[in-house]
Amino acid sequence: MAVPQENPGVIQMHKRKSLPKDPIAAELAHVYAFLHTLTDFPSDELVTPSTRSFIQSLLAELNHQGLNIPDPFVLCPDLSLSELAQAYTGLFISAVPRLPAPPYASIYSDGDSSLCGRGLVEAEAFYQSVGFYPCCGDEPADHLACELAFLAHLAAKEAWDVEQDFLKRHFRPWFRVFRDRLGRADPHPFYSMTMDLVNFFTMPETQPESYR
């Protein structure tokens, strides 16, 4: 798939690293890095014209392939940073009486909705296997944004065997449950779109055929 011209601000995290020589790998690394930014706590760059243009170009490209993901900038034309921050907090950080969808692998991997459990141990084992050291701030390393940063790292290194193993044995099983739970919470259109994009780009059939 031809990925639209990247937003320099959004994917600067990835730009600090050397890009793979394979153009498909570079495109996938760019997308993973972009999704990492979308799933982290919102910052000013999410509501810039360049980010909006990149998202709309990406959605248009996917629409040509038959995947219709609603455009949050059409549904919410006056979308602001404060609106995104409020939506993110209510979905993923703090809500009464119950947080709709905590974005941590351990919540969905252990069966008892506990933090820092088996999902975290699995994620850290994968990270250590390739010498990856996530910059997650105060978040556990099995946060969705951290795991997408790891996928960007693997694509940049063209470590396809590890990527496929990580997706199959760790990421996809918990992400499917998380996404279903989020969907039942009637999420903000921006985060509904974000999880649709994460789902699409991490599905086995989306991966380049030569790397499966």
XYZ file of C-alpha atoms in Angstrom:
212
model
C 0.000 0.000 0.000
C 1.272 3.465 -0.855
C 1.297 5.453 2.374
C 0.730 9.223 1.986
C 3.583 11.637 2.557
C 4.340 11.490 6.252
C 3.741 14.282 8.701
C 7.261 15.337 9.848
C 6.038 16.421 13.274
C 4.016 13.347 14.082
C 6.653 10.793 13.209
C 9.751 12.620 14.425
C 10.246 9.824 16.974
C 10.871 7.433 14.110
C 12.877 9.909 12.033
C 15.606 9.968 14.641
C 16.420 6.392 13.688
C 17.909 5.056 10.478
C 15.293 4.034 7.952
C 15.242 0.593 6.349
C 16.358 0.317 2.752
C 13.215 -1.581 1.749
C 10.563 1.050 0.848
C 7.717 -1.189 2.060
C 9.441 -1.610 5.403
C 9.957 2.156 5.616
C 6.270 2.806 4.922
C 5.166 0.303 7.552
C 7.614 1.754 10.084
C 6.213 5.233 9.394
C 2.657 4.026 9.929
C 3.468 2.220 13.171
C 5.262 5.319 14.477
C 2.278 7.463 13.529
C -0.095 5.077 15.325
C 2.179 5.241 18.361
C 1.619 9.003 18.419
C -2.148 8.666 17.997
C -2.431 6.270 20.933
C -0.283 8.323 23.299
C -1.747 11.184 25.343
C -2.751 13.913 22.879
C -0.346 16.712 22.075
C -0.621 19.877 19.973
C 0.633 18.137 16.842
C -2.512 15.989 16.606
C -4.655 18.976 15.650
C -2.302 20.673 13.197
C -3.324 21.048 9.537
C -0.491 18.722 8.470
C -1.689 15.933 10.762
C -5.251 16.387 9.584
C -4.103 16.238 5.972
C -2.053 13.099 6.591
C -4.932 11.308 8.324
C -7.392 12.233 5.597
C -4.977 11.104 2.873
C -4.462 7.793 4.679
C -8.209 7.265 5.100
C -8.757 8.056 1.418
C -6.102 5.516 0.413
C -7.733 2.851 2.586
C -11.160 3.746 1.213
C -9.852 2.963 -2.273
C -9.022 -0.508 -0.946
C -12.561 -0.986 0.366
C -11.971 -0.075 4.031
C -14.350 2.708 4.995
C -13.232 4.366 8.235
C -15.237 7.496 9.166
C -13.205 10.702 9.122
C -13.219 12.251 12.622
C -12.455 15.684 11.183
C -15.689 15.518 9.171
C -17.701 14.264 12.140
C -16.046 16.821 14.462
C -15.048 19.783 12.264
C -13.992 21.921 15.242
C -11.916 19.187 16.859
C -9.576 20.673 19.461
C -6.740 19.462 21.642
C -8.845 19.884 24.792
C -11.609 17.736 23.270
C -9.104 15.000 22.419
C -7.505 15.168 25.863
C -10.908 14.880 27.543
C -11.873 11.931 25.339
C -8.538 10.181 25.896
C -8.743 10.623 29.660
C -12.303 9.320 29.847
C -11.545 6.254 27.752
C -8.064 5.265 28.894
C -7.057 7.006 32.147
C -9.863 7.850 34.553
C -13.638 7.460 34.499
C -16.503 6.870 36.948
C -17.726 4.303 37.770
C -15.447 2.197 35.560
C -12.708 2.886 33.029
C -14.062 1.764 29.637
C -10.875 0.396 28.077
C -7.498 0.543 29.834
C -4.852 0.302 27.053
C -2.586 -2.262 28.742
C -1.907 -5.809 27.574
C -1.947 -7.208 31.119
C -5.576 -6.182 31.661
C -6.656 -8.545 28.902
C -3.951 -11.215 29.114
C -4.360 -12.312 32.722
C -8.103 -12.767 32.989
C -8.363 -10.789 36.224
C -8.005 -7.245 34.818
C -4.780 -6.652 36.727
C -1.979 -4.275 35.771
C 1.668 -5.274 35.411
C 0.952 -8.972 34.984
C 1.658 -11.550 32.309
C 1.092 -9.107 29.455
C 3.811 -6.824 30.750
C 6.233 -9.716 31.249
C 5.603 -10.909 27.677
C 6.076 -7.444 26.198
C 9.318 -6.850 28.062
C 10.659 -10.251 26.982
C 10.082 -9.327 23.339
C 11.699 -5.930 23.843
C 14.773 -7.441 25.465
C 15.145 -10.032 22.713
C 16.050 -7.289 20.224
C 17.586 -4.727 22.573
C 14.625 -2.336 22.483
C 14.242 0.086 25.394
C 10.828 1.784 25.332
C 10.387 5.389 26.420
C 7.013 5.056 28.126
C 7.335 7.727 30.799
C 5.296 6.639 33.811
C 3.339 4.058 31.831
C 3.982 0.306 32.042
C 5.771 -1.032 28.981
C 2.686 -2.980 27.848
C 0.781 0.262 27.106
C -0.634 0.235 23.576
C 1.485 3.210 22.502
C 4.677 1.510 23.725
C 3.880 -1.667 21.832
C 3.262 0.300 18.629
C 6.618 2.039 19.093
C 8.136 -1.437 19.321
C 6.454 -2.461 16.060
C 7.865 0.673 14.408
C 11.306 -0.353 15.667
C 10.920 -3.881 14.290
C 9.771 -2.631 10.889
C 12.672 -0.167 10.746
C 15.064 -3.044 11.483
C 13.183 -5.334 9.068
C 12.931 -7.868 11.902
C 9.965 -9.589 10.315
C 10.175 -12.895 12.170
C 10.063 -11.117 15.519
C 7.302 -8.787 14.327
C 5.100 -11.653 13.216
C 5.742 -13.596 16.416
C 4.958 -10.527 18.518
C 1.733 -9.851 16.638
C 0.548 -13.458 16.699
C 1.473 -14.519 20.220
C 1.165 -11.249 22.115
C -0.345 -8.179 20.446
C -3.316 -9.420 18.440
C -4.871 -11.605 21.177
C -5.123 -8.804 23.728
C -5.772 -6.003 21.241
C -8.861 -7.758 19.840
C -10.430 -7.925 23.316
C -9.431 -4.341 24.079
C -10.896 -3.046 20.811
C -14.181 -4.876 21.362
C -14.443 -3.411 24.855
C -13.651 0.063 23.563
C -16.301 -0.258 20.867
C -18.982 -0.948 23.469
C -18.083 2.348 25.177
C -19.132 4.467 22.160
C -15.697 6.123 21.836
C -14.967 9.539 20.387
C -14.744 9.311 16.559
C -11.032 10.145 16.651
C -10.254 7.129 18.828
C -12.655 4.887 16.981
C -10.701 5.756 13.823
C -7.380 5.257 15.601
C -8.237 1.730 16.735
C -9.610 0.854 13.302
C -6.239 1.882 11.853
C -4.294 -0.098 14.455
C -6.473 -3.121 13.768
C -5.988 -2.874 10.020
C -2.224 -2.441 10.059
C -1.618 -5.236 12.564
C -3.776 -7.865 10.850
C -1.738 -10.726 9.319
C -3.330 -10.195 5.909
C -2.176 -6.564 5.897
C 1.485 -7.478 6.261
C 3.527 -7.584 3.023
C 3.202 -11.067 1.501
C 6.962 -11.600 1.324
C 7.250 -11.028 5.095
C 4.467 -13.308 6.348
